[in-house]
XYZ file of C-alpha atoms in Angstrom:
721
model
C -6.939 -14.210 9.134
C -8.968 -16.913 10.870
C -12.248 -16.321 12.701
C -10.706 -18.257 15.628
C -7.170 -18.351 17.053
C -7.571 -21.956 18.223
C -9.514 -25.004 16.965
C -12.045 -26.876 19.080
C -11.446 -30.634 19.167
C -15.157 -31.564 19.362
C -16.505 -31.973 15.836
C -20.154 -31.340 16.777
C -19.574 -27.847 18.185
C -16.791 -26.846 15.759
C -19.077 -27.661 12.825
C -22.125 -25.834 14.253
C -23.374 -24.117 11.064
C -24.661 -21.047 12.923
C -21.141 -19.981 13.968
C -18.927 -22.068 11.699
C -15.151 -22.085 11.365
C -13.307 -20.265 8.623
C -10.689 -17.818 7.415
C -10.444 -14.690 5.278
C -7.514 -14.763 2.865
C -6.289 -11.811 0.768
C -3.716 -13.463 -1.535
C -2.738 -10.264 -3.363
C -2.595 -7.944 -0.377
C 0.677 -6.121 0.168
C 1.689 -5.986 3.821
C 4.578 -4.308 5.619
C 6.954 -5.898 6.174
C 6.265 -7.946 3.032
C 6.825 -11.695 2.651
C 10.368 -12.969 2.254
C 11.317 -13.157 -1.435
C 13.026 -16.292 -2.799
C 14.282 -16.328 -6.415
C 13.982 -20.045 -7.125
C 11.366 -22.776 -7.421
C 9.669 -23.880 -4.172
C 10.196 -27.299 -2.591
C 6.969 -29.285 -2.518
C 5.802 -32.544 -0.978
C 5.907 -35.207 -3.683
C 2.874 -36.910 -2.137
C 0.331 -34.099 -1.599
C 1.899 -31.018 -3.228
C 2.152 -28.931 -0.019
C 5.080 -26.512 0.301
C 7.960 -26.818 2.740
C 7.471 -24.352 5.614
C 8.697 -23.288 9.046
C 6.536 -25.893 10.838
C 8.082 -28.869 8.983
C 10.267 -31.223 11.021
C 13.671 -31.311 9.261
C 16.225 -34.101 9.890
C 19.430 -32.073 9.765
C 21.612 -35.167 9.261
C 19.922 -36.273 6.024
C 18.130 -33.052 4.987
C 14.778 -34.848 4.840
C 11.652 -32.893 5.841
C 8.227 -34.059 6.973
C 5.153 -32.524 5.338
C 2.792 -30.959 7.906
C -0.264 -31.737 5.757
C 0.141 -35.447 4.892
C 3.038 -36.325 7.310
C 5.108 -37.959 4.503
C 8.919 -37.575 4.401
C 10.579 -35.760 1.489
C 14.205 -35.376 0.420
C 16.010 -32.081 -0.192
C 18.945 -33.434 -2.279
C 21.123 -32.659 0.723
C 20.228 -28.954 0.732
C 18.895 -28.951 4.293
C 21.897 -30.878 5.730
C 23.256 -28.556 8.438
C 25.061 -28.856 11.755
C 22.276 -27.398 13.945
C 18.555 -26.616 13.799
C 19.361 -22.915 14.080
C 21.212 -23.057 10.758
C 17.911 -23.917 9.029
C 16.790 -20.305 9.520
C 19.012 -19.258 6.592
C 16.220 -20.548 4.304
C 13.366 -17.995 4.314
C 10.740 -20.699 3.850
C 11.925 -22.391 7.079
C 11.957 -19.113 9.025
C 8.861 -17.197 7.877
C 5.155 -18.044 7.649
C 4.807 -16.126 4.348
C 7.150 -16.466 1.361
C 7.070 -15.146 -2.230
C 8.827 -17.354 -4.791
C 9.842 -15.544 -7.996
C 10.242 -17.858 -10.964
C 13.498 -16.443 -12.318
C 13.291 -18.372 -15.598
C 10.194 -16.446 -16.686
C 10.862 -12.996 -15.328
C 11.760 -10.074 -17.513
C 15.290 -8.605 -17.438
C 15.691 -5.940 -14.824
C 12.699 -7.105 -12.773
C 12.893 -5.955 -9.177
C 10.605 -7.930 -6.817
C 9.238 -4.827 -5.087
C 5.497 -4.166 -5.435
C 4.722 -0.922 -7.243
C 0.957 -0.580 -7.010
C 0.932 2.726 -8.879
C 2.358 1.521 -12.206
C -0.301 1.505 -14.904
C -0.668 -1.142 -17.629
C -2.062 -0.230 -21.086
C -5.622 1.143 -20.859
C -8.490 1.296 -23.343
C -11.198 3.846 -22.472
C -14.622 2.981 -23.950
C -17.046 5.932 -23.963
C -20.838 5.914 -24.345
C -21.951 8.194 -27.232
C -25.581 8.277 -26.047
C -25.288 10.801 -23.197
C -27.336 13.948 -22.694
C -25.472 17.238 -22.394
C -25.350 17.482 -18.586
C -23.991 13.932 -18.188
C -21.517 14.418 -21.049
C -20.087 17.594 -19.519
C -19.463 15.787 -16.211
C -17.897 12.853 -18.064
C -15.628 15.121 -20.112
C -14.356 16.770 -16.922
C -13.626 13.348 -15.367
C -11.870 12.098 -18.535
C -9.671 15.202 -18.825
C -8.614 14.820 -15.158
C -8.109 11.076 -15.645
C -5.620 11.275 -18.518
C -3.785 14.111 -16.730
C -3.340 11.766 -13.735
C -1.717 8.963 -15.757
C 2.078 8.482 -15.781
C 3.736 9.687 -19.033
C 4.727 6.135 -20.014
C 1.221 4.668 -19.672
C -0.326 3.666 -23.004
C -3.934 4.633 -23.711
C -6.517 3.950 -26.409
C -9.914 5.632 -26.879
C -13.049 4.036 -28.342
C -16.596 5.434 -28.452
C -19.701 3.335 -29.025
C -23.380 3.832 -29.916
C -24.778 2.153 -33.050
C -21.179 1.982 -34.300
C -17.725 1.562 -32.770
C -15.232 4.401 -33.347
C -11.546 3.635 -32.694
C -9.546 6.856 -32.391
C -6.249 7.180 -34.240
C -3.419 9.064 -32.500
C -1.243 9.249 -35.627
C -3.044 12.287 -37.083
C -1.525 14.811 -34.681
C -3.973 17.529 -33.585
C -6.722 16.311 -35.948
C -9.415 14.018 -34.499
C -9.594 10.853 -36.619
C -11.319 7.524 -36.020
C -11.883 4.218 -37.797
C -15.571 3.254 -37.636
C -16.844 -0.345 -37.412
C -20.479 -1.521 -37.347
C -21.897 -2.224 -33.881
C -24.633 -4.658 -34.887
C -22.239 -7.620 -35.136
C -18.877 -8.834 -33.879
C -15.910 -7.334 -35.733
C -14.757 -9.525 -38.625
C -11.216 -10.832 -38.913
C -10.737 -8.668 -42.011
C -11.875 -5.447 -40.320
C -9.594 -6.044 -37.319
C -6.728 -6.978 -39.637
C -7.161 -3.683 -41.494
C -6.848 -1.772 -38.209
C -3.972 -3.809 -36.768
C -1.861 -3.808 -39.954
C -2.836 -0.297 -41.019
C -0.916 2.918 -40.448
C -3.047 4.105 -37.515
C -1.840 4.292 -33.887
C -4.577 3.140 -31.504
C -2.544 2.666 -28.311
C -0.118 5.472 -27.589
C 2.003 6.613 -24.605
C 0.461 9.495 -22.675
C 3.529 11.694 -23.168
C 3.015 11.509 -26.951
C -0.771 11.609 -27.106
C -2.023 13.782 -24.223
C -3.004 16.816 -26.386
C -4.796 14.507 -28.846
C -6.663 12.745 -26.004
C -7.855 16.093 -24.632
C -8.965 17.134 -28.131
C -10.904 13.863 -28.561
C -12.707 14.316 -25.233
C -13.549 17.939 -26.019
C -14.918 16.935 -29.444
C -17.536 14.552 -27.985
C -21.103 15.747 -28.581
C -24.344 15.020 -26.692
C -26.940 12.621 -28.115
C -28.971 14.460 -30.773
C -32.139 12.363 -31.269
C -35.236 12.747 -29.095
C -35.210 9.121 -27.931
C -35.478 8.150 -24.225
C -32.138 7.159 -22.632
C -33.143 3.531 -22.146
C -34.146 3.174 -25.835
C -30.851 4.384 -27.327
C -28.681 1.860 -29.157
C -25.452 0.995 -27.332
C -23.166 -1.712 -28.757
C -21.104 -2.323 -25.606
C -20.287 -5.946 -26.521
C -18.946 -5.109 -29.991
C -16.866 -2.210 -28.576
C -15.171 -4.510 -26.028
C -14.543 -7.077 -28.784
C -12.827 -4.431 -30.926
C -10.632 -3.351 -27.988
C -9.703 -7.001 -27.330
C -8.924 -7.544 -31.020
C -6.452 -4.635 -30.989
C -4.976 -5.853 -27.701
C -4.398 -9.341 -29.118
C -2.661 -7.811 -32.115
C -0.793 -9.773 -34.767
C 1.965 -11.265 -32.618
C 0.202 -12.835 -29.658
C 2.060 -15.957 -28.643
C -0.322 -18.695 -27.524
C 1.013 -20.932 -24.766
C -1.125 -23.472 -22.884
C -4.226 -21.544 -23.916
C -2.906 -18.421 -22.198
C -1.794 -15.363 -24.131
C 1.690 -14.120 -23.178
C 2.790 -10.625 -24.133
C 5.345 -8.210 -22.881
C 4.034 -4.887 -21.626
C 1.973 -6.022 -18.660
C -1.741 -6.516 -18.126
C -4.314 -4.523 -20.071
C -7.360 -2.804 -18.640
C -10.550 -1.816 -20.448
C -12.517 0.948 -18.685
C -16.108 1.146 -19.944
C -17.882 4.454 -19.202
C -21.572 3.567 -19.572
C -24.727 5.662 -19.218
C -27.177 2.901 -20.125
C -27.648 -0.795 -21.015
C -26.250 -2.889 -23.871
C -29.119 -2.681 -26.372
C -27.509 -3.194 -29.792
C -25.411 -5.918 -31.386
C -23.929 -8.994 -29.659
C -24.591 -9.306 -25.921
C -27.572 -6.935 -26.067
C -31.109 -7.012 -24.684
C -34.307 -5.333 -25.967
C -34.870 -1.709 -24.955
C -37.930 -2.644 -22.901
C -38.187 -5.329 -20.231
C -41.814 -5.708 -21.415
C -40.556 -7.296 -24.657
C -42.369 -10.680 -24.986
C -39.075 -12.551 -25.408
C -37.031 -10.494 -22.917
C -36.236 -13.311 -20.446
C -34.800 -15.575 -23.149
C -32.835 -12.778 -24.838
C -31.437 -11.648 -21.469
C -30.282 -15.206 -20.722
C -28.592 -15.399 -24.150
C -26.909 -12.007 -23.599
C -25.644 -13.060 -20.152
C -24.011 -16.202 -21.586
C -22.424 -14.176 -24.391
C -21.034 -11.622 -21.918
C -19.647 -14.445 -19.740
C -17.772 -15.847 -22.750
C -16.412 -12.404 -23.615
C -15.273 -11.898 -19.999
C -13.417 -15.230 -20.018
C -11.824 -14.319 -23.367
C -10.610 -11.013 -21.900
C -9.196 -12.811 -18.860
C -7.361 -15.249 -21.140
C -5.664 -12.238 -22.725
C -4.611 -10.737 -19.363
C -7.231 -8.015 -19.779
C -9.469 -6.759 -16.960
C -12.774 -5.091 -17.922
C -14.113 -2.539 -15.412
C -17.579 -1.124 -16.151
C -18.255 2.258 -14.533
C -21.899 3.253 -14.917
C -23.498 6.583 -14.031
C -26.770 8.463 -14.413
C -30.395 7.547 -13.824
C -30.914 5.132 -16.747
C -31.144 1.452 -15.637
C -28.067 -0.361 -17.005
C -29.463 -3.929 -16.692
C -26.824 -5.088 -14.224
C -27.472 -8.854 -14.727
C -26.237 -8.528 -18.350
C -23.133 -6.384 -17.728
C -22.010 -7.946 -14.433
C -20.737 -11.255 -15.988
C -18.442 -9.361 -18.411
C -16.742 -7.517 -15.539
C -16.739 -10.461 -13.140
C -15.358 -13.122 -15.525
C -12.526 -10.829 -16.639
C -11.540 -10.024 -13.042
C -12.994 -6.502 -13.084
C -15.812 -4.738 -11.265
C -19.090 -3.080 -12.169
C -19.821 0.163 -10.297
C -22.873 2.420 -10.209
C -22.625 6.193 -9.664
C -25.207 8.952 -9.351
C -23.445 10.940 -12.081
C -20.170 11.180 -14.017
C -18.748 13.685 -11.513
C -16.292 13.474 -8.614
C -16.756 9.894 -7.336
C -16.845 8.561 -10.918
C -13.613 10.411 -11.762
C -11.836 9.151 -8.651
C -12.874 5.575 -9.434
C -11.599 5.907 -13.012
C -8.196 6.857 -11.605
C -8.146 4.178 -8.906
C -9.337 1.470 -11.309
C -6.439 2.218 -13.650
C -3.748 2.211 -10.960
C -4.727 -0.764 -8.816
C -2.108 -3.480 -9.199
C -3.456 -6.530 -11.004
C -1.898 -9.942 -11.451
C -3.341 -12.387 -13.966
C -3.794 -16.137 -14.449
C -4.062 -16.670 -10.697
C -4.499 -20.080 -9.100
C -5.403 -20.181 -5.392
C -4.675 -23.468 -3.575
C -5.952 -24.338 -0.089
C -4.559 -27.244 1.901
C -5.291 -28.246 5.467
C -4.519 -31.088 7.878
C -6.311 -34.382 7.335
C -8.578 -33.523 10.295
C -10.152 -30.612 8.371
C -12.189 -30.236 5.192
C -12.817 -27.130 3.041
C -16.592 -26.851 2.518
C -17.041 -23.497 0.757
C -14.936 -20.730 -0.809
C -16.491 -17.338 -1.628
C -14.527 -14.786 -3.630
C -13.330 -13.546 -7.028
C -12.861 -16.845 -8.861
C -14.329 -20.244 -9.662
C -13.324 -23.817 -8.894
C -10.387 -24.802 -11.101
C -10.607 -27.802 -13.420
C -8.071 -30.569 -12.622
C -6.226 -30.126 -15.933
C -5.580 -26.412 -15.274
C -2.914 -27.014 -12.630
C -0.239 -29.446 -11.506
C -1.577 -32.315 -9.391
C 0.132 -34.781 -7.080
C -0.510 -38.408 -6.209
C -2.568 -37.694 -3.074
C -3.351 -34.009 -3.597
C -6.434 -33.024 -1.549
C -6.098 -29.293 -2.191
C -9.082 -27.087 -3.000
C -8.156 -25.016 -6.086
C -9.708 -21.757 -7.308
C -9.026 -20.182 -10.702
C -8.769 -16.474 -9.888
C -10.154 -13.903 -12.320
C -7.450 -11.427 -11.275
C -5.108 -10.954 -8.304
C -5.541 -7.637 -6.504
C -5.001 -6.071 -3.095
C -8.653 -5.142 -2.778
C -9.916 -8.742 -2.842
C -10.356 -11.531 -0.319
C -11.632 -15.100 -0.193
C -13.884 -16.386 2.580
C -12.933 -20.013 3.284
C -15.320 -22.147 5.367
C -14.054 -25.380 6.915
C -15.302 -28.310 8.988
C -13.728 -31.079 11.052
C -14.033 -34.593 9.590
C -14.248 -36.024 13.106
C -13.150 -35.270 16.657
C -9.589 -33.932 16.425
C -6.865 -35.879 18.252
C -3.783 -33.814 17.326
C -2.410 -30.843 19.273
C -2.185 -28.631 16.176
C -4.019 -28.148 12.902
C -2.209 -26.747 9.830
C -3.504 -24.584 6.996
C -1.588 -23.611 3.876
C -2.711 -21.052 1.290
C -0.779 -20.659 -1.970
C -1.446 -18.362 -4.905
C 0.366 -18.588 -8.278
C 0.027 -15.637 -10.638
C 1.767 -13.477 -13.224
C 2.350 -9.989 -11.920
C 2.170 -6.844 -14.042
C 5.830 -7.242 -15.011
C 5.026 -10.780 -16.305
C 7.084 -12.379 -13.507
C 5.658 -15.664 -12.198
C 4.997 -15.371 -8.457
C 4.061 -18.104 -5.981
C 3.015 -16.740 -2.591
C 2.791 -19.338 0.202
C 1.220 -18.628 3.628
C 1.281 -21.357 6.298
C -0.645 -21.231 9.588
C -0.609 -23.464 12.669
C -3.478 -23.329 15.176
C -3.534 -25.071 18.540
C -6.437 -27.387 19.347
C -8.340 -27.094 22.647
C -10.955 -29.076 24.592
C -12.484 -26.183 26.525
C -15.406 -24.289 25.011
C -14.586 -21.064 26.888
C -11.013 -21.005 25.519
C -12.407 -21.599 22.043
C -14.978 -18.802 22.278
C -12.446 -16.419 23.840
C -10.276 -16.860 20.737
C -13.042 -15.704 18.366
C -12.250 -12.584 16.348
C -15.768 -11.142 16.236
C -15.114 -8.868 13.239
C -13.702 -11.694 11.118
C -16.480 -14.107 12.144
C -19.095 -11.436 11.284
C -17.641 -10.916 7.797
C -17.460 -14.665 7.068
C -21.057 -15.180 8.259
C -22.082 -12.097 6.273
C -20.544 -13.404 3.048
C -22.141 -16.834 3.465
C -25.524 -15.149 3.981
C -25.294 -12.529 1.216
C -24.189 -15.189 -1.302
C -27.663 -16.704 -1.040
C -29.499 -13.351 -1.408
C -29.700 -13.286 -5.199
C -33.086 -11.537 -5.357
C -35.174 -9.197 -3.199
C -37.240 -12.177 -1.987
C -34.053 -14.092 -1.132
C -32.892 -11.087 0.907
C -36.049 -11.243 3.040
C -35.415 -14.967 3.644
C -31.812 -14.217 4.623
C -32.954 -11.714 7.259
C -34.928 -14.544 8.854
C -31.876 -16.801 8.507
C -29.850 -14.274 10.531
C -32.510 -14.386 13.266
C -32.272 -18.179 13.409
C -28.474 -18.082 13.317
C -28.238 -15.700 16.284
C -30.724 -17.811 18.270
C -28.828 -21.010 17.490
C -25.476 -19.502 18.593
C -27.081 -18.481 21.911
C -28.675 -21.919 22.428
C -25.486 -23.860 21.594
C -22.822 -21.606 23.133
C -24.719 -19.388 25.596
C -26.510 -20.060 28.892
C -30.163 -20.056 29.939
C -31.285 -17.381 32.386
C -32.385 -19.085 35.651
C -36.189 -19.458 35.986
C -36.694 -17.991 32.498
C -37.054 -19.040 28.870
C -34.519 -16.400 27.845
C -30.947 -17.272 26.807
C -27.836 -15.156 27.327
C -25.654 -14.657 24.282
C -22.066 -15.784 25.044
C -20.135 -12.798 26.459
C -17.090 -13.772 24.361
C -19.115 -12.973 21.211
C -20.667 -9.749 22.523
C -20.193 -7.657 19.359
C -21.222 -10.369 16.856
C -25.043 -9.993 17.063
C -24.886 -6.200 16.633
C -22.791 -6.613 13.454
C -25.354 -9.098 12.134
C -28.188 -6.730 13.084
C -26.532 -4.029 10.955
C -26.282 -6.554 8.094
C -29.959 -7.403 8.503
C -31.023 -3.731 8.282
C -28.372 -2.368 5.890
C -28.187 -2.078 2.110
C -26.953 -5.655 1.532
C -30.133 -7.311 2.856
C -32.409 -4.501 4.008
C -34.695 -2.211 2.020
C -32.836 1.104 2.411
C -31.420 0.961 -1.154
C -34.084 1.717 -3.725
C -33.306 -0.408 -6.797
C -32.448 -4.089 -7.110
C -29.615 -3.200 -9.537
C -27.931 -1.218 -6.731
C -28.354 -4.063 -4.246
C -26.970 -6.546 -6.776
C -23.841 -4.432 -7.392
C -23.286 -3.930 -3.642
C -23.603 -7.674 -2.967
C -21.092 -8.555 -5.689
C -18.628 -6.000 -4.308
C -19.104 -7.310 -0.763
C -18.583 -10.961 -1.733
C -15.182 -10.168 -3.299
C -14.048 -7.286 -1.078
C -11.077 -7.179 1.289
C -11.679 -7.632 5.016
C -11.527 -3.893 5.783
C -14.065 -2.879 3.135
C -16.293 -5.903 3.869
C -16.450 -4.964 7.553
C -17.370 -1.353 6.773
C -20.068 -2.464 4.287
C -21.419 -4.798 6.969
C -21.437 -2.446 9.971
C -20.982 1.339 9.635
C -18.456 3.305 11.669
C -19.809 6.411 13.430
C -17.483 9.313 14.327
C -18.633 12.552 15.990
C -16.848 15.871 15.464
C -16.059 17.593 18.762
C -15.349 21.218 19.543
C -11.706 22.013 18.931
C -11.526 19.835 15.824
C -11.168 16.446 17.530
C -13.252 13.348 16.766
C -14.848 10.692 18.982
C -15.868 7.240 17.749
C -19.341 6.206 18.917
C -21.719 3.275 18.362
C -23.726 3.661 15.137
C -26.929 4.590 17.009
C -29.387 7.377 16.243
C -28.486 8.854 19.646
C -25.500 10.399 17.821
C -27.889 12.770 15.993
C -27.321 15.622 18.431
C -28.329 18.994 17.062
C -25.131 20.795 18.114
C -22.800 18.219 16.519
C -21.487 16.998 13.163
C -21.274 13.235 12.553
C -19.406 11.160 9.950
C -20.850 7.723 9.104
C -18.572 5.417 7.065
C -20.567 2.606 5.433
C -17.912 1.345 3.035
C -19.265 2.411 -0.351
C -20.882 5.550 1.091
C -19.657 8.112 3.634
C -22.252 10.492 5.055
C -21.628 13.792 6.846
C -24.576 14.956 8.961
C -24.773 18.491 10.400
C -27.121 19.108 13.327
C -29.566 22.015 12.968
C -28.078 24.031 15.843
C -24.575 23.712 14.442
C -25.732 24.461 10.887
C -27.255 27.737 12.100
C -23.812 28.949 13.238
C -22.244 29.747 9.891
C -18.557 29.924 10.867
C -18.592 26.898 13.158
C -20.589 24.746 10.740
C -18.218 25.536 7.852
C -15.206 24.559 9.983
C -16.913 21.363 11.191
C -17.955 20.419 7.649
C -14.417 20.986 6.326
C -12.930 18.873 9.141
C -15.465 16.073 8.505
C -14.806 16.198 4.760
C -11.060 15.891 5.379
C -11.673 12.920 7.697
C -13.913 11.229 5.089
C -11.201 11.604 2.435
C -8.543 10.242 4.811
C -10.707 7.239 5.730
C -11.187 6.357 2.056
C -7.853 7.508 0.627
C -6.832 4.139 -0.835
C -10.267 2.485 -0.956
C -11.545 0.956 -4.169
C -14.204 1.601 -5.132
C -13.956 5.165 -3.822
C -17.083 5.846 -1.751
C -19.709 8.431 -2.507
C -19.294 11.250 0.049
C -22.564 13.076 0.815
C -23.105 15.911 3.286
C -26.468 17.273 4.434
C -28.231 19.047 7.286
C -30.549 17.652 9.922
C -34.103 17.469 8.616
C -33.185 17.578 4.905
C -34.569 14.973 2.505
C -31.101 13.446 1.992
C -30.703 12.904 5.743
C -32.806 9.745 5.346
C -29.721 7.991 3.890
C -27.972 8.628 7.203
C -30.876 7.941 9.595
C -31.791 4.608 7.970
C -28.303 3.183 8.647
C -28.303 3.983 12.382
C -29.768 1.648 14.997
C -32.898 3.339 16.486
C -31.684 3.153 20.101
C -33.873 6.123 21.123
C -36.629 3.551 21.705
C -34.686 1.836 24.506
C -35.021 2.626 28.224
C -32.675 5.330 29.547
C -30.470 2.892 31.487
C -29.879 0.820 28.345
C -29.133 3.902 26.261
C -26.509 5.079 28.758
C -24.986 1.604 29.012
C -24.558 1.273 25.240
C -23.997 4.941 24.420
C -22.074 6.417 27.405
C -21.582 9.770 25.637
C -25.211 10.585 26.569
C -24.095 11.137 30.164
C -22.143 14.218 29.047
C -25.329 15.986 27.857
C -27.237 18.461 30.012
C -30.895 17.682 30.874
C -31.981 20.307 28.300
C -29.854 18.695 25.583
C -31.233 15.259 26.476
C -34.792 16.577 26.246
C -34.147 18.227 22.853
C -32.559 15.023 21.532
C -35.502 12.918 22.721
C -38.061 15.254 21.118
C -36.203 15.231 17.752
C -36.942 11.570 16.980
C -39.824 10.527 14.768
C -41.558 7.298 15.774
C -41.430 4.356 13.381
C -41.769 0.592 13.745
C -38.153 -0.566 13.302
C -36.736 -2.548 16.228
C -33.797 -1.260 18.199
C -30.998 -3.785 18.685
C -32.205 -4.603 22.225
C -35.818 -4.996 21.069
C -34.675 -7.335 18.282
C -32.674 -9.512 20.693
C -35.651 -9.768 23.076
C -37.954 -10.669 20.177
C -35.649 -13.681 19.660
C -36.011 -14.623 23.365
C -32.412 -13.569 24.032
C -30.848 -11.234 26.583
C -28.888 -8.478 24.785
C -25.152 -8.950 25.476
C -23.371 -6.409 27.636
C -21.593 -3.801 25.503
C -17.869 -4.434 24.951
């Protein structure tokens, strides 16, 4: 989806960096109805490599077609020779803007090109042996529920790690048996060979191994030594290497540097309670170590290499951390990221952790993805943000005058998106501009898929028509991703808050109007909701100071930069929903004026959902229980398919946990009454007594309201939408 529905012809305004022009693309997203499926190779322009599409001009007499990107003519070997233009619609690629090509030569027998996002590839579960009893009990409960949730045909393997790596053998029946390898070094070829060619079974279908898996989980014991959590030896790197060695096995067929195997894509799920502190890819126990910075840098590079190795073997590594011990996110993040996985932090190994284990294992993943972006000669791709890195020229097919921007994707999943920023090379003369996005990948059935999406946008001269076409939500997410990308540290985040201030001012100066006889500017009415979204970004966990630890902020930023549009928008600006009498809900602006003592409120902030119960309501036992149950049901419905699954917290007005909720709401109680009613019309339904109680419940602090912030920038707050 583009941030605009039309393209402005004037280069100077189109390229204004404060607003920018761009698109959000989710190459792996399944939509209904899905793209047309074509079981043959696509036709491509021999000059630039673009794909034939519904906007191409086809000469029905000769079958030649003109490329919309480079305007060159191409032949079709007579295929497109028909008696009328209408007859061209029999080819899906000439009738639909989105097409999936299935490479029939490479697909497995019996493949049906219907997405099944709930089929699970083989899974290795890696378990931290260094947990205290309380954490271990929670983890055991989550692991038992996890294996029970898997389909009977799914194959699983279990490895535990501490100072050593234990690979559990399913061939011993009810007895718990494991092969143990040292964790202080990478596994040797001989030790892996002994496992692979031995009599043990280390990956087994759930239907055959479920009782053994439950026995293994029940046999796990808490850490026995009296050593602080952060100082315990954990050989995470060696454990992942062992899992990869078993995955590669004896019969991996190497083709073009990519490992091809039947059986689909593998997933390694690491359950971690602390940092990697032993063996390859480890850091010292203490950050005060005199050589810590150098050793951390070395560990990061090693983890990056391991992540790329996993990706080469169609294996995604997800790292699910929990507990209070710092896990040293900078070291673990590259392993997850480079393999196409995610790193998640949880308060404990309980409910949210268990749900994420299940959703991580069932999310559909394609591998060896290549994302190509092509656009008309008038336009230029300037930046791509998302789950991948720029592809080297020798990693994909190139054409004589190929100007495409190519990204090597770490994995291909529904939950991802790319933010693509573009600029005009000069003033645009044509009536239309074309964009084509193509993604090549192997799906979980090892079929080769090429998905092609082609867009045509009209060009306009008028600024008002251009601004009216802005999709505020999409523009906010693209601006948010460009800003968060630069916030690598806490100090960077402070700078980015100031950057947002300057960006909002610049949009008003370039696209808004000056108030007569005043130095104030009016923000363009067409973009009325944009500054409030950016104000939420400025205050929220991605850039603000409401999240306590830099590790948490780092994980949130990485999730946001790769997340789908829906999750990105919720992480950017929370959604506020009030529970009404009778069990109905009303959506309201995310202002602190929603904190009415007789109400229950749900606040969805993407990775967290908060349920707040007002003190008056909480005092009425029956009503509060019903309201809480209804809010809990709503929270679960809102996040039913979301990955990662959010933490759902509920609390009462005035409790210590309520600060999580209050800090994410705009403090509109500081605004004059007329402004409050204009932006939060629900206030008008309150009695004078209720208004007075609400007003007296607020505690004064220095944070700006949205209107105060806009005025501090010398801008008039836009009228509410």
